[in-house]
Coordinates of C-alpha atoms in Angstrom, one line a residue:
Chain A
X232 CA 150.6 210.3 60.6
X233 CA 152.5 213.1 62.3
X234 CA 156.1 213.6 61.0
X235 CA 157.6 212.6 64.3
X236 CA 155.5 209.5 64.6
X237 CA 156.2 208.5 61.0
X238 CA 159.9 209.0 61.6
X239 CA 159.9 206.9 64.7
X240 CA 158.0 204.1 63.0
X241 CA 160.4 204.1 60.1
X242 CA 163.4 204.0 62.3
X243 CA 161.9 201.4 64.6
X244 CA 161.2 199.2 61.6
X245 CA 164.9 199.5 60.6
X246 CA 165.8 198.2 64.1
X247 CA 167.3 201.5 65.2
X248 CA 168.0 201.0 68.9
X249 CA 167.3 204.5 70.0
X250 CA 164.0 204.5 68.2
X251 CA 163.1 201.2 69.7
X252 CA 163.9 202.5 73.2
X253 CA 162.0 205.7 72.5
X254 CA 158.9 203.8 71.3
X255 CA 158.9 201.7 74.5
X256 CA 159.2 204.8 76.6
X257 CA 156.1 206.1 74.9
X258 CA 154.4 202.8 75.8
X259 CA 155.4 203.3 79.4
X260 CA 153.9 206.8 79.4
X261 CA 150.8 205.7 77.5
X262 CA 151.5 208.6 75.2
X263 CA 148.8 209.8 72.9
X264 CA 150.9 209.2 69.7
X265 CA 151.0 205.5 70.5
X266 CA 147.9 205.0 68.4
X267 CA 149.6 206.2 65.2
X268 CA 152.8 204.4 66.1
X269 CA 151.1 201.0 66.7
X270 CA 149.2 201.4 63.5
X271 CA 152.4 202.0 61.6
X272 CA 154.2 199.0 63.2
X273 CA 151.3 196.5 62.9
X274 CA 151.9 195.3 59.3
X275 CA 155.4 194.2 60.3
X276 CA 154.5 192.3 63.5
X277 CA 153.8 188.6 63.9
X278 CA 157.2 187.3 62.9
X279 CA 159.0 187.2 66.3
X280 CA 159.0 184.3 68.7
X281 CA 158.0 185.1 72.3
X282 CA 159.4 183.3 75.3
X283 CA 158.4 184.2 78.8
X284 CA 160.4 183.5 81.9
X285 CA 158.9 183.6 85.3
X286 CA 159.6 182.3 88.8
X287 CA 160.0 183.4 92.4
X288 CA 162.7 186.0 93.3
X289 CA 166.1 184.3 93.8
X290 CA 165.7 181.3 91.4
X291 CA 168.1 182.9 88.9
X292 CA 165.9 184.3 86.2
X293 CA 168.3 187.0 85.1
X294 CA 171.2 184.6 84.9
X295 CA 169.1 182.1 83.0
X296 CA 167.8 184.8 80.6
X297 CA 171.4 185.9 80.0
X298 CA 172.5 182.3 79.3
X299 CA 169.6 181.9 77.0
X300 CA 170.6 185.0 75.1
X301 CA 174.1 183.7 74.7
X302 CA 172.8 180.3 73.3
X303 CA 170.4 182.0 70.9
X304 CA 173.1 184.4 69.7
X305 CA 175.4 181.4 69.0
X306 CA 173.0 180.2 66.4
X307 CA 172.7 183.6 64.9
X308 CA 169.4 184.8 66.2
X309 CA 168.8 188.4 67.3
X310 CA 167.3 188.7 70.7
X311 CA 165.2 191.4 72.4
X312 CA 164.8 191.1 76.2
X313 CA 162.0 192.8 78.1
X314 CA 162.4 192.7 81.9
X315 CA 159.1 193.6 83.5
X316 CA 158.6 194.4 87.2
X317 CA 155.0 194.5 88.2
X318 CA 156.0 195.8 91.6
X319 CA 157.4 199.0 90.1
X320 CA 154.5 201.4 90.9
X321 CA 155.8 201.1 94.5
X322 CA 159.5 201.4 93.8
X323 CA 159.3 204.3 91.4
X324 CA 161.0 202.3 88.7
X325 CA 162.1 198.8 87.9
X326 CA 165.0 197.6 90.0
X327 CA 167.9 197.3 87.8
X328 CA 170.3 195.5 90.1
X329 CA 170.0 192.2 88.4
X330 CA 170.5 193.7 84.9
X331 CA 174.2 193.8 85.6
X332 CA 174.1 190.1 84.8
X333 CA 173.1 191.1 81.3
X334 CA 176.0 193.5 80.8
X335 CA 178.0 190.9 78.8
X336 CA 175.5 191.5 76.0
X337 CA 175.7 195.3 76.2
X338 CA 178.0 195.7 73.3
X339 CA 176.3 193.0 71.1
X340 CA 174.2 194.8 68.4
X341 CA 172.1 191.7 68.0
X342 CA 170.8 192.1 71.5
X343 CA 168.4 194.7 72.9
X344 CA 167.7 194.8 76.6
X345 CA 165.1 196.9 78.3
X346 CA 163.5 197.0 81.8
X347 CA 160.0 198.3 81.9
X348 CA 158.2 199.9 84.7
X349 CA 154.5 200.6 85.0
X350 CA 153.8 204.3 85.5
X351 CA 150.5 203.8 87.2
X352 CA 148.1 203.9 84.3
X353 CA 145.2 201.5 84.0
X354 CA 146.2 197.9 83.8
X355 CA 149.8 198.8 84.4
X356 CA 152.2 196.4 82.8
X357 CA 149.5 194.0 81.8
X358 CA 148.4 196.8 79.5
X359 CA 151.9 198.0 78.5
X360 CA 153.7 194.7 77.9
X361 CA 151.9 193.6 74.7
X362 CA 152.6 197.0 73.2
X363 CA 156.3 196.9 74.1
X364 CA 156.4 193.3 72.6
X365 CA 154.9 194.7 69.4
X366 CA 157.6 197.3 69.2
X367 CA 160.3 194.7 69.5
X368 CA 158.6 192.4 67.1
X369 CA 158.3 195.1 64.5
X370 CA 161.9 196.0 65.0
X371 CA 162.8 192.6 63.7
X372 CA 164.2 190.6 66.6
X373 CA 164.0 186.9 66.0
X374 CA 163.3 186.0 69.6
X375 CA 161.9 188.1 72.3
X376 CA 162.4 187.1 76.0
X377 CA 160.0 188.5 78.5
X378 CA 161.3 188.2 82.1
X379 CA 159.0 188.9 85.0
X380 CA 159.7 189.3 88.7
X381 CA 157.6 187.3 91.1
X382 CA 154.8 184.8 90.7
X383 CA 151.5 186.5 91.3
X384 CA 148.6 187.1 89.0
X385 CA 150.3 190.0 87.2
X386 CA 153.2 187.7 86.3
X387 CA 150.9 185.1 85.1
X388 CA 149.0 187.7 83.0
X389 CA 152.3 188.7 81.4
X390 CA 153.4 185.2 80.8
X391 CA 150.3 184.7 78.8
X392 CA 151.6 187.1 76.2
X393 CA 154.4 184.6 75.4
X394 CA 154.2 181.7 72.9
X395 CA 156.2 179.6 75.3
X396 CA 156.4 180.1 79.1
X397 CA 159.4 178.9 81.1
X398 CA 158.7 178.6 84.8
X399 CA 161.9 178.5 86.9
X400 CA 162.3 176.8 90.2
X401 CA 165.3 176.3 92.5
X402 CA 166.0 173.8 95.2
X403 CA 164.9 174.8 98.6
X404 CA 162.6 177.6 97.5
X405 CA 159.5 175.9 98.8
X406 CA 158.0 172.7 97.8
X407 CA 155.8 171.9 94.8
X408 CA 152.5 172.6 96.6
X409 CA 153.8 176.1 97.2
X410 CA 154.6 176.4 93.5
X411 CA 151.1 175.3 92.6
X412 CA 149.7 178.0 94.9
X413 CA 151.6 180.6 92.9
X414 CA 149.4 179.7 89.9
X415 CA 152.2 179.3 87.5
X416 CA 152.1 175.5 87.0
X417 CA 149.1 175.9 84.6
X418 CA 151.0 178.4 82.4
X419 CA 154.3 176.5 82.3
X420 CA 155.3 175.0 78.9
X421 CA 158.8 174.2 80.2
X422 CA 160.1 173.9 83.7
X423 CA 163.6 174.7 84.7
X424 CA 165.1 173.6 87.9
X425 CA 168.0 176.0 88.1
X426 CA 171.0 175.8 90.6
X427 CA 170.7 172.1 89.9
X428 CA 174.1 171.5 91.6
X429 CA 172.6 172.4 94.9
X430 CA 171.3 170.1 97.6
X431 CA 167.6 169.2 97.1
X432 CA 167.6 169.6 93.3
X433 CA 166.7 166.0 92.6
X434 CA 163.8 166.2 95.0
X435 CA 162.5 169.4 93.3
X436 CA 162.7 167.6 89.9
X437 CA 160.9 164.6 91.3
X438 CA 158.1 166.7 92.8
X439 CA 157.7 168.6 89.5
X440 CA 157.7 165.4 87.5
X441 CA 155.0 164.0 89.8
X442 CA 152.9 167.1 89.4
X443 CA 153.2 167.1 85.7
X444 CA 152.3 163.5 85.5
X445 CA 149.2 164.0 87.7
X446 CA 147.9 166.9 85.6
X447 CA 145.0 166.0 83.3
X448 CA 145.7 166.4 79.6
X449 CA 144.5 165.0 76.3
X450 CA 146.6 162.5 74.3
X451 CA 147.9 165.2 72.0
X452 CA 148.5 167.8 74.6
X453 CA 151.9 169.2 75.4
X454 CA 153.5 167.7 78.4
X455 CA 155.9 170.2 80.0
X456 CA 159.4 168.9 80.2
X457 CA 161.7 169.6 83.2
X458 CA 165.2 170.8 82.4
X459 CA 167.9 170.9 85.1
X460 CA 170.3 173.8 84.7
X461 CA 173.1 175.7 86.3
X462 CA 172.6 178.9 84.4
X463 CA 175.7 180.6 85.9
X464 CA 177.9 178.1 84.1
X465 CA 175.6 177.5 81.1
X466 CA 174.9 173.9 82.0
X467 CA 171.6 172.6 80.6
X468 CA 170.9 175.8 78.6
X469 CA 171.4 173.8 75.3
X470 CA 168.7 171.4 76.4
X471 CA 166.5 174.3 77.4
X472 CA 166.8 175.8 73.9
X473 CA 166.0 172.4 72.4
X474 CA 162.9 171.9 74.5
X475 CA 161.7 175.4 73.6
X476 CA 162.2 174.5 69.9
X477 CA 160.1 171.4 70.4
X478 CA 157.4 173.4 72.1
X479 CA 157.3 175.9 69.2
X480 CA 157.0 173.0 66.7
X481 CA 154.2 171.5 68.8
X482 CA 152.4 174.9 68.9
X483 CA 152.7 175.2 65.1
X484 CA 151.6 171.6 64.4
X485 CA 148.6 171.8 66.7
X486 CA 147.3 175.1 65.6
X487 CA 147.8 176.3 69.2
X488 CA 150.2 179.1 68.1
X489 CA 147.4 180.8 66.1
X490 CA 144.9 180.3 68.9
X491 CA 147.3 181.9 71.5
X492 CA 148.1 184.8 69.3
X493 CA 144.4 185.4 68.5
X494 CA 143.6 185.3 72.2
X495 CA 146.4 187.8 72.9
X496 CA 145.1 190.2 70.2
X497 CA 141.6 190.0 71.8
X498 CA 143.0 190.9 75.2
X499 CA 145.1 193.8 73.8
X500 CA 142.0 195.3 72.1
X501 CA 139.9 194.9 75.2
X502 CA 142.5 196.6 77.3
X503 CA 142.7 199.6 75.0
X504 CA 138.9 199.9 75.0
X505 CA 138.8 199.9 78.8
X506 CA 141.6 202.4 79.0
X507 CA 139.7 204.7 76.7
X508 CA 136.4 204.3 78.6
X509 CA 138.1 205.0 81.9
X510 CA 139.5 208.2 80.6
X511 CA 136.1 209.2 79.5
X512 CA 134.7 208.7 83.0
X513 CA 137.5 210.9 84.3
X514 CA 136.8 213.6 81.6
X515 CA 133.1 213.7 82.4
X516 CA 133.4 214.0 86.2
X517 CA 136.7 215.3 87.1
X518 CA 138.2 214.1 90.3
X519 CA 136.0 216.2 92.6
X520 CA 132.8 214.2 91.9
X521 CA 134.5 210.9 92.5
X522 CA 136.1 212.2 95.7
X523 CA 132.8 213.4 97.0
X524 CA 131.2 210.0 96.4
X525 CA 134.2 208.2 97.9
X526 CA 133.8 210.3 101.0
X527 CA 130.1 209.2 101.3
X528 CA 131.0 205.5 100.8
X529 CA 133.9 205.7 103.3
X530 CA 131.5 207.2 105.9
X531 CA 128.8 204.5 105.2
X532 CA 126.3 207.1 104.0
X533 CA 126.6 205.8 100.5
X534 CA 127.5 202.5 98.9
X535 CA 129.9 201.9 96.0
X536 CA 127.3 200.6 93.6
X537 CA 125.0 203.6 93.9
X538 CA 128.1 205.9 93.6
X539 CA 129.1 204.0 90.4
X540 CA 125.6 204.4 89.1
X541 CA 125.8 208.2 89.6
X542 CA 129.0 208.4 87.6
X543 CA 127.7 206.1 84.8
X544 CA 124.4 208.1 84.5
X545 CA 126.4 211.3 83.9
X546 CA 128.5 209.5 81.3
X547 CA 125.4 208.9 79.2
X548 CA 124.2 212.5 79.1
Chain B
X193 CA 114.8 195.6 97.5
X194 CA 113.8 192.1 96.5
X195 CA 112.6 189.8 99.3
X196 CA 115.5 187.5 99.0
X197 CA 118.1 190.3 99.0
X198 CA 116.4 192.0 101.9
X199 CA 116.4 188.8 103.9
X200 CA 120.1 188.1 103.1
X201 CA 121.0 191.6 104.2
X202 CA 119.1 191.3 107.5
X203 CA 120.6 187.9 108.3
X204 CA 124.1 189.1 107.3
X205 CA 123.8 192.2 109.6
X206 CA 122.9 189.8 112.4
X207 CA 126.1 187.9 111.7
X208 CA 124.4 184.7 110.5
X209 CA 127.2 182.6 109.2
X210 CA 125.3 181.0 106.4
X211 CA 124.2 184.4 105.2
X212 CA 127.7 185.8 105.3
X213 CA 129.0 182.8 103.3
X214 CA 126.2 183.2 100.8
X215 CA 126.8 186.9 100.3
X216 CA 130.5 186.2 99.7
X217 CA 129.6 183.6 97.1
X218 CA 127.5 186.2 95.3
X219 CA 130.5 188.5 95.3
X220 CA 132.6 185.7 93.7
X221 CA 129.9 185.3 91.1
X222 CA 129.6 189.1 90.5
X223 CA 125.8 188.4 90.9
X224 CA 123.4 191.1 89.8
X225 CA 121.7 191.3 93.2
X226 CA 125.0 192.4 94.7
X227 CA 124.0 196.0 94.0
X228 CA 121.0 195.8 96.3
X229 CA 122.9 193.8 98.9
X230 CA 125.8 196.2 99.1
X231 CA 123.4 199.2 99.4
X232 CA 121.7 197.4 102.3
X233 CA 125.0 196.6 104.1
X234 CA 126.6 200.0 103.6
X235 CA 125.2 201.9 106.6
X236 CA 126.7 199.2 108.9
X237 CA 130.2 199.3 107.5
X238 CA 133.2 201.2 108.6
X239 CA 133.6 199.7 112.0
X240 CA 135.9 196.7 111.5
X241 CA 139.6 196.8 111.5
X242 CA 141.3 195.4 108.5
X243 CA 144.7 193.7 108.7
X244 CA 146.4 192.3 105.5
X245 CA 149.0 189.5 105.6
X246 CA 151.2 188.9 102.6
X247 CA 154.5 187.2 101.7
X248 CA 156.1 184.6 99.5
X249 CA 154.7 181.0 99.5
X250 CA 156.3 179.0 102.3
X251 CA 156.9 181.8 104.9
X252 CA 154.1 180.5 107.1
X253 CA 151.2 182.9 106.4
X254 CA 148.5 180.5 107.3
X255 CA 150.2 179.5 110.5
X256 CA 150.7 183.1 111.4
X257 CA 147.1 184.0 110.6
X258 CA 145.9 181.2 112.7
X259 CA 148.1 182.3 115.6
X260 CA 146.9 185.8 115.2
X261 CA 143.3 184.6 115.4
X262 CA 144.0 182.8 118.6
X263 CA 145.6 185.9 120.1
X264 CA 142.7 188.2 119.1
X265 CA 140.2 185.7 120.4
X266 CA 141.9 185.6 123.7
X267 CA 141.1 189.3 124.2
X268 CA 137.6 188.8 123.1
X269 CA 137.5 190.1 119.6
X270 CA 135.6 188.4 116.8
X271 CA 137.6 187.7 113.7
X272 CA 136.8 187.2 110.1
X273 CA 139.5 185.7 107.8
X274 CA 139.5 186.1 104.1
X275 CA 142.1 184.0 102.3
X276 CA 142.6 185.2 98.8
X277 CA 144.4 183.4 96.0
X278 CA 145.0 185.6 93.0
X279 CA 146.2 182.5 91.1
X280 CA 142.9 180.8 91.3
X281 CA 141.7 181.4 87.7
X282 CA 144.3 178.9 86.7
X283 CA 143.6 176.3 89.4
X284 CA 139.8 176.4 89.1
X285 CA 139.5 177.4 92.8
X286 CA 141.7 178.5 95.7
X287 CA 143.9 175.8 97.0
X288 CA 142.6 174.9 100.4
X289 CA 145.4 172.7 101.6
X290 CA 146.8 175.3 104.1
X291 CA 143.3 175.9 105.5
X292 CA 143.7 172.8 107.5
X293 CA 145.9 174.9 109.8
X294 CA 142.9 177.0 110.5
X295 CA 140.7 174.0 111.6
X296 CA 141.4 174.7 115.3
X297 CA 139.1 177.7 114.9
X298 CA 136.4 175.8 113.0
X299 CA 134.1 175.3 116.1
X300 CA 134.6 178.9 117.4
X301 CA 131.5 180.9 116.6
X302 CA 133.6 184.1 117.0
X303 CA 135.7 183.2 114.0
X304 CA 134.6 183.1 110.3
X305 CA 137.1 181.7 107.7
X306 CA 136.6 181.9 104.0
X307 CA 138.8 181.3 101.0
X308 CA 137.9 183.3 98.0
X309 CA 138.6 182.5 94.3
X310 CA 138.3 184.7 91.4
X311 CA 135.9 183.4 88.8
X312 CA 137.4 185.2 85.9
X313 CA 135.4 188.5 85.9
X314 CA 137.0 191.8 85.3
X315 CA 139.5 192.8 87.9
X316 CA 139.2 189.4 89.5
X317 CA 140.0 189.4 93.2
X318 CA 141.1 193.1 93.1
X319 CA 137.5 193.7 92.3
X320 CA 135.9 191.1 94.6
X321 CA 138.0 191.5 97.7
X322 CA 136.7 194.9 98.8
X323 CA 133.1 193.7 98.4
X324 CA 133.8 190.6 100.5
X325 CA 135.5 192.7 103.2
X326 CA 132.3 194.9 103.3
X327 CA 130.2 191.8 103.9
X328 CA 132.4 190.8 106.8
X329 CA 132.5 194.4 108.1
X330 CA 128.7 194.7 108.1
X331 CA 128.4 191.3 109.7
X332 CA 130.1 192.8 112.8
X333 CA 133.5 191.2 113.0
X334 CA 135.9 193.3 115.1
X335 CA 139.0 192.4 113.1
X336 CA 139.2 191.1 109.5
X337 CA 142.4 189.4 108.4
X338 CA 143.0 189.3 104.7
X339 CA 145.6 186.7 103.7
X340 CA 147.0 186.6 100.2
X341 CA 149.1 184.1 98.4
X342 CA 152.3 185.3 96.7
X343 CA 153.9 188.7 96.4
X344 CA 153.0 190.1 93.0
X345 CA 151.1 193.2 92.0
X346 CA 147.7 191.5 92.6
X347 CA 148.7 190.8 96.2
X348 CA 149.9 194.4 96.6
X349 CA 146.6 195.6 95.3
X350 CA 144.8 193.5 97.8
X351 CA 147.0 194.5 100.6
X352 CA 146.0 198.1 99.9
X353 CA 142.5 197.3 101.1
X354 CA 143.8 196.8 104.6
X355 CA 144.3 199.4 107.3
X356 CA 147.6 197.7 108.3
X357 CA 149.6 195.4 106.1
X358 CA 151.9 192.7 107.6
X359 CA 154.6 191.5 105.3
X360 CA 156.0 188.1 106.2
X361 CA 159.5 186.9 105.5
X362 CA 161.4 183.8 106.5
X363 CA 165.1 183.0 106.7
X364 CA 166.6 181.6 103.6
X365 CA 163.7 182.7 101.3
X366 CA 165.9 185.1 99.3
X367 CA 167.6 188.2 100.5
X368 CA 166.2 191.6 101.2
X369 CA 166.9 192.9 97.7
X370 CA 164.7 190.1 96.4
X371 CA 162.0 191.1 98.8
X372 CA 162.3 194.7 97.5
X373 CA 161.8 193.4 94.0
X374 CA 158.6 191.9 95.0
X375 CA 157.2 195.3 95.7
X376 CA 155.9 194.7 99.1
X377 CA 158.4 196.7 101.1
X378 CA 156.5 199.9 100.3
X379 CA 153.2 198.6 101.5
X380 CA 154.5 197.0 104.7
X381 CA 153.3 198.5 108.0
X382 CA 154.8 195.7 110.1
X383 CA 157.4 193.1 109.1
X384 CA 157.4 189.7 110.5
X385 CA 160.4 187.4 110.3
X386 CA 158.7 184.0 110.9
X387 CA 160.5 180.8 111.6
X388 CA 162.8 182.9 113.6
X389 CA 164.3 179.8 115.3
X390 CA 165.9 178.8 111.9
X391 CA 169.4 179.5 110.7
X392 CA 169.8 182.9 109.1
X393 CA 166.9 184.6 110.9
X394 CA 169.1 187.2 112.5
X395 CA 170.6 188.1 109.1
X396 CA 167.1 188.5 107.6
X397 CA 166.1 190.8 110.5
X398 CA 169.4 192.8 110.0
X399 CA 168.8 193.2 106.3
X400 CA 165.2 194.3 106.8
X401 CA 166.3 196.8 109.6
X402 CA 168.8 198.3 107.2
X403 CA 166.3 198.6 104.5
X404 CA 163.7 200.2 106.8
X405 CA 166.3 202.7 108.1
X406 CA 167.4 203.6 104.5
X407 CA 163.9 204.4 103.3
X408 CA 163.0 208.0 103.1
X409 CA 160.3 209.2 105.5
X410 CA 159.2 212.3 107.2
X411 CA 159.7 212.8 111.0
X412 CA 156.1 211.9 111.8
X413 CA 155.9 209.0 109.4
X414 CA 155.4 205.4 110.6
X415 CA 158.5 203.4 110.7
X416 CA 157.7 199.7 110.1
X417 CA 158.8 197.6 113.1
X418 CA 160.3 194.1 112.6
X419 CA 158.8 191.3 114.7
X420 CA 160.5 187.9 115.0
X421 CA 158.0 185.0 115.4
X422 CA 157.8 181.3 115.5
X423 CA 154.1 181.2 114.6
X424 CA 153.8 177.4 114.9
X425 CA 154.5 177.8 118.7
X426 CA 152.9 181.2 119.1
X427 CA 156.2 182.9 119.9
X428 CA 156.2 186.6 119.1
X429 CA 152.5 186.7 118.2
X430 CA 151.8 188.9 121.3
X431 CA 154.4 191.4 120.1
X432 CA 152.8 191.3 116.6
X433 CA 149.4 192.2 118.1
X434 CA 151.0 195.0 120.1
X435 CA 152.7 196.5 117.0
X436 CA 149.5 196.3 115.0
X437 CA 147.7 198.2 117.8
X438 CA 150.4 200.8 117.8
X439 CA 150.0 201.1 114.0
X440 CA 146.3 201.5 114.3
X441 CA 146.7 204.2 116.9
X442 CA 149.2 206.0 114.6
X443 CA 146.7 205.8 111.7
X444 CA 144.0 207.3 113.8
X445 CA 146.2 210.1 115.3
X446 CA 147.7 211.1 111.9
X447 CA 144.4 211.1 110.0
X448 CA 145.9 208.4 107.7
X449 CA 143.1 206.0 108.6
X450 CA 140.5 208.3 107.0
X451 CA 142.8 208.9 104.0
X452 CA 143.3 205.2 103.4
X453 CA 139.6 204.4 103.7
X454 CA 138.7 207.2 101.4
X455 CA 141.2 206.1 98.8
X456 CA 139.8 202.5 99.1
X457 CA 136.3 203.8 98.5
X458 CA 137.4 205.6 95.4
X459 CA 139.0 202.5 94.0
X460 CA 135.9 200.4 94.7
X461 CA 133.7 202.9 92.9
X462 CA 136.1 203.1 89.9
X463 CA 136.2 199.3 89.7
X464 CA 132.4 199.0 89.6
X465 CA 132.2 201.7 86.9
X466 CA 134.8 199.9 84.7
X467 CA 133.0 196.6 85.2
X468 CA 129.8 198.1 84.0
X469 CA 131.4 199.7 81.0
X470 CA 133.1 196.5 80.0
X471 CA 129.8 194.7 80.1
X472 CA 128.3 197.4 77.9
X473 CA 131.1 196.8 75.3
X474 CA 130.2 193.1 75.3
X475 CA 126.5 193.8 75.0
X476 CA 126.9 196.1 72.0
X477 CA 129.2 193.9 70.0
X478 CA 128.9 190.4 71.1
X479 CA 132.0 188.2 70.9
X480 CA 131.9 187.9 67.1
X481 CA 133.0 191.4 66.3
X482 CA 135.8 191.3 68.8
X483 CA 136.9 188.0 67.4
X484 CA 137.0 189.2 63.9
X485 CA 139.1 192.3 64.9
X486 CA 141.4 190.1 67.0
X487 CA 142.0 187.9 63.9
X488 CA 143.0 190.9 61.9
X489 CA 145.3 192.1 64.6
X490 CA 146.9 188.7 65.0
X491 CA 147.5 188.5 61.2
X492 CA 149.1 192.0 61.2
X493 CA 146.3 193.4 58.9
X494 CA 145.0 195.5 61.7
X495 CA 146.4 197.1 64.8
X496 CA 144.9 197.0 68.3
X497 CA 144.2 200.7 68.5
X498 CA 142.2 200.9 65.3
X499 CA 140.3 197.8 66.4
X500 CA 139.5 199.4 69.8
X501 CA 138.4 202.5 68.0
X502 CA 135.9 200.5 65.9
X503 CA 134.4 199.0 69.1
X504 CA 134.2 202.3 70.9
X505 CA 132.6 204.0 67.9
X506 CA 129.8 201.4 67.9
X507 CA 129.3 202.0 71.6
X508 CA 128.4 205.6 71.0
X509 CA 125.7 204.9 68.6

C-alpha cells in the first residue's frame, strides 16, 4: 500500500475526523487509491449498525435525524450521519441548508456529520454510498444514520444499504396511495408520522396502519410499527429508538441481518465490476467513436443496438 | 430478421396498437429479439416530439397529462403516453390507480396509453424508457408524453429523455427550497403550478419566479416560464401547450434539439453496452462465485474491490 493510503487507513481506523472526511471525499471522486483504502478498512467493518431515513421533502427528515442523534448520544453511542442527495448532479453539490439543524451536534466529538454529493460517475450515489458507509463503519461509529432526500428509485436503492429503514410521512403530504406510488412502503421497517401535532396526523396514521395490515407477510415476518413524533420537540423519539432496537433484535434472531448484509456486499461488488468495465469501454474507444455512433443513431441511420455491438466488438480485440 | 420480428416491426410501423403494446412488453422483458426490432424501427424514428412530465406524488400529474392529451387531440395531433413508475420493482408492477383518469381517451384511436414497470434488469426504467419511446416514435405518434412518478434521480434521468420537461408543483406541497432539493429545477423547461385555485398558489408561483430569476443563464438561454393550471377543469392547459410550442421553437432555433437528441443516443448506446457486459460477467462466473465473494466481504475477510478484481480477472481469460 502507498504511504499516503496506509496513513489514511491508520488514521481512519483511529476515528480521526479529518481522515474520515478525506476518505469520503476520495469516495465522492471515485479516486484510484480507493482500492487500497477499502482493502485496508475491510477487516474492521461489519460492526456498525446502519439506519436509513427517507421520505418526501418537507416531512422533517433532518429534524428527525438530529433528534435521533441526540437520543443515541444520551445512551452513549457514537453516531455517524451521512446525508445523501441523489439530485446533486444537477445542483453541483448537495444542498446544505437543512444541515443547520444538525449544528447542535457540531461540537460533539461522538458525532460525525457529512453530506455527500454524486460527482457524476457511474451509478452516482448508489455506487458511492456503500463505500462511504464502510469508511464510517471502519472508523468505529456505533450507529450510522443515512438520510436521503426524496422518494424515488435512487432513494430506495440507498435505503437498501441500511439494516433498518425509517420511512417518514407527515400529515397533508399526500395520502397513502401516493406514498405507495413512491415505492418506499416495501422498504419501510419503521414508519414515522412526524409533525404529529398537526391536523390530519391521525388520518395519516390510520391510513398507514391499514396499509401495513393489508400487506401480505408470513407469521414470523416483521410488521412495520408506526411511530408518531414531533421531532422538533423530541416527542416520540424515545419510542422510535425502541422500535429500531426491536427491529434490530428481529433481524438478528431471524438471520435476516446476515442475509441483508450479504446482499449488500453482492451489490457493492457488482457495482465495482461494472464501473471498471465501463472505464474499459471508454479506454478502448475514446469519446470520438461513441459520438460518431450517437450521431448516426440520432439521425435514424443507425440503431443503438448495432452501435453497442460495434463498441463491444472492439473491446474484445 | 426473424419472421416474427419482421412482422412485429412492420405492424408497429403501421401504428398497429397491439403490435406497439407487444413491442413495449418486449422492452420491459429486455427480450433478445429487441436487437432486431430496434434495428428495424430505427430508420423511422426521430420524428416525434417528446414531452416529459414530472413532480411529487399528489401534484396532479395524471390529470394534467390527460388534459394535455385532450388539448393536443383538439388540434389533430396523435399522442402516445408512457407512464413510468421507477418504484415498480418493489410493487411488482406500476400502480395503475391513476390511469383511470386517462380512461376518457381509451376509445380514441389517436391516443395510445401505456404504463411501464421495470422488471429488475440492469438500469431498470432508465434503460427501458428510451427503447419504449423509440417504439412509440416509430409507430408515428406526433407527440409522446412521458409521465414519471416521484422526483428522485431516476425521474430526473427519465426526464432527460424528453425534448421538453414539465415540472409540476402544487400549493402546499413544500416550499421552493424543497423543490430545489428534489433536483428537478435544473431539468425544468416549463413549470406548472397546478391546483392554482387552492390557497397558497400565488406564493408558490412567486417562489418559483424568484428561483428562476436567480438562476444563472446566458442571454440566449431559455428561461422556464411558470404556468398556473387547474388541470381538472382544463384551466391553463392552452397556455401550457403554447409555452411548450415556444420551447420547441427555441430548441430548434438554438440547435439545442439536436444536441439533446445526440446526448440521448449516446446514453442509450452506453446503457446497452453496460447491459451486455454485465451479462457477460454473469455468464463467466455464475452466481456461486459472486455469492462466495459477497460472503467474504460481508464477513470482513474480503473487500469489495479485491472481490471485483477476482471477477474481472476471470472475465479476461
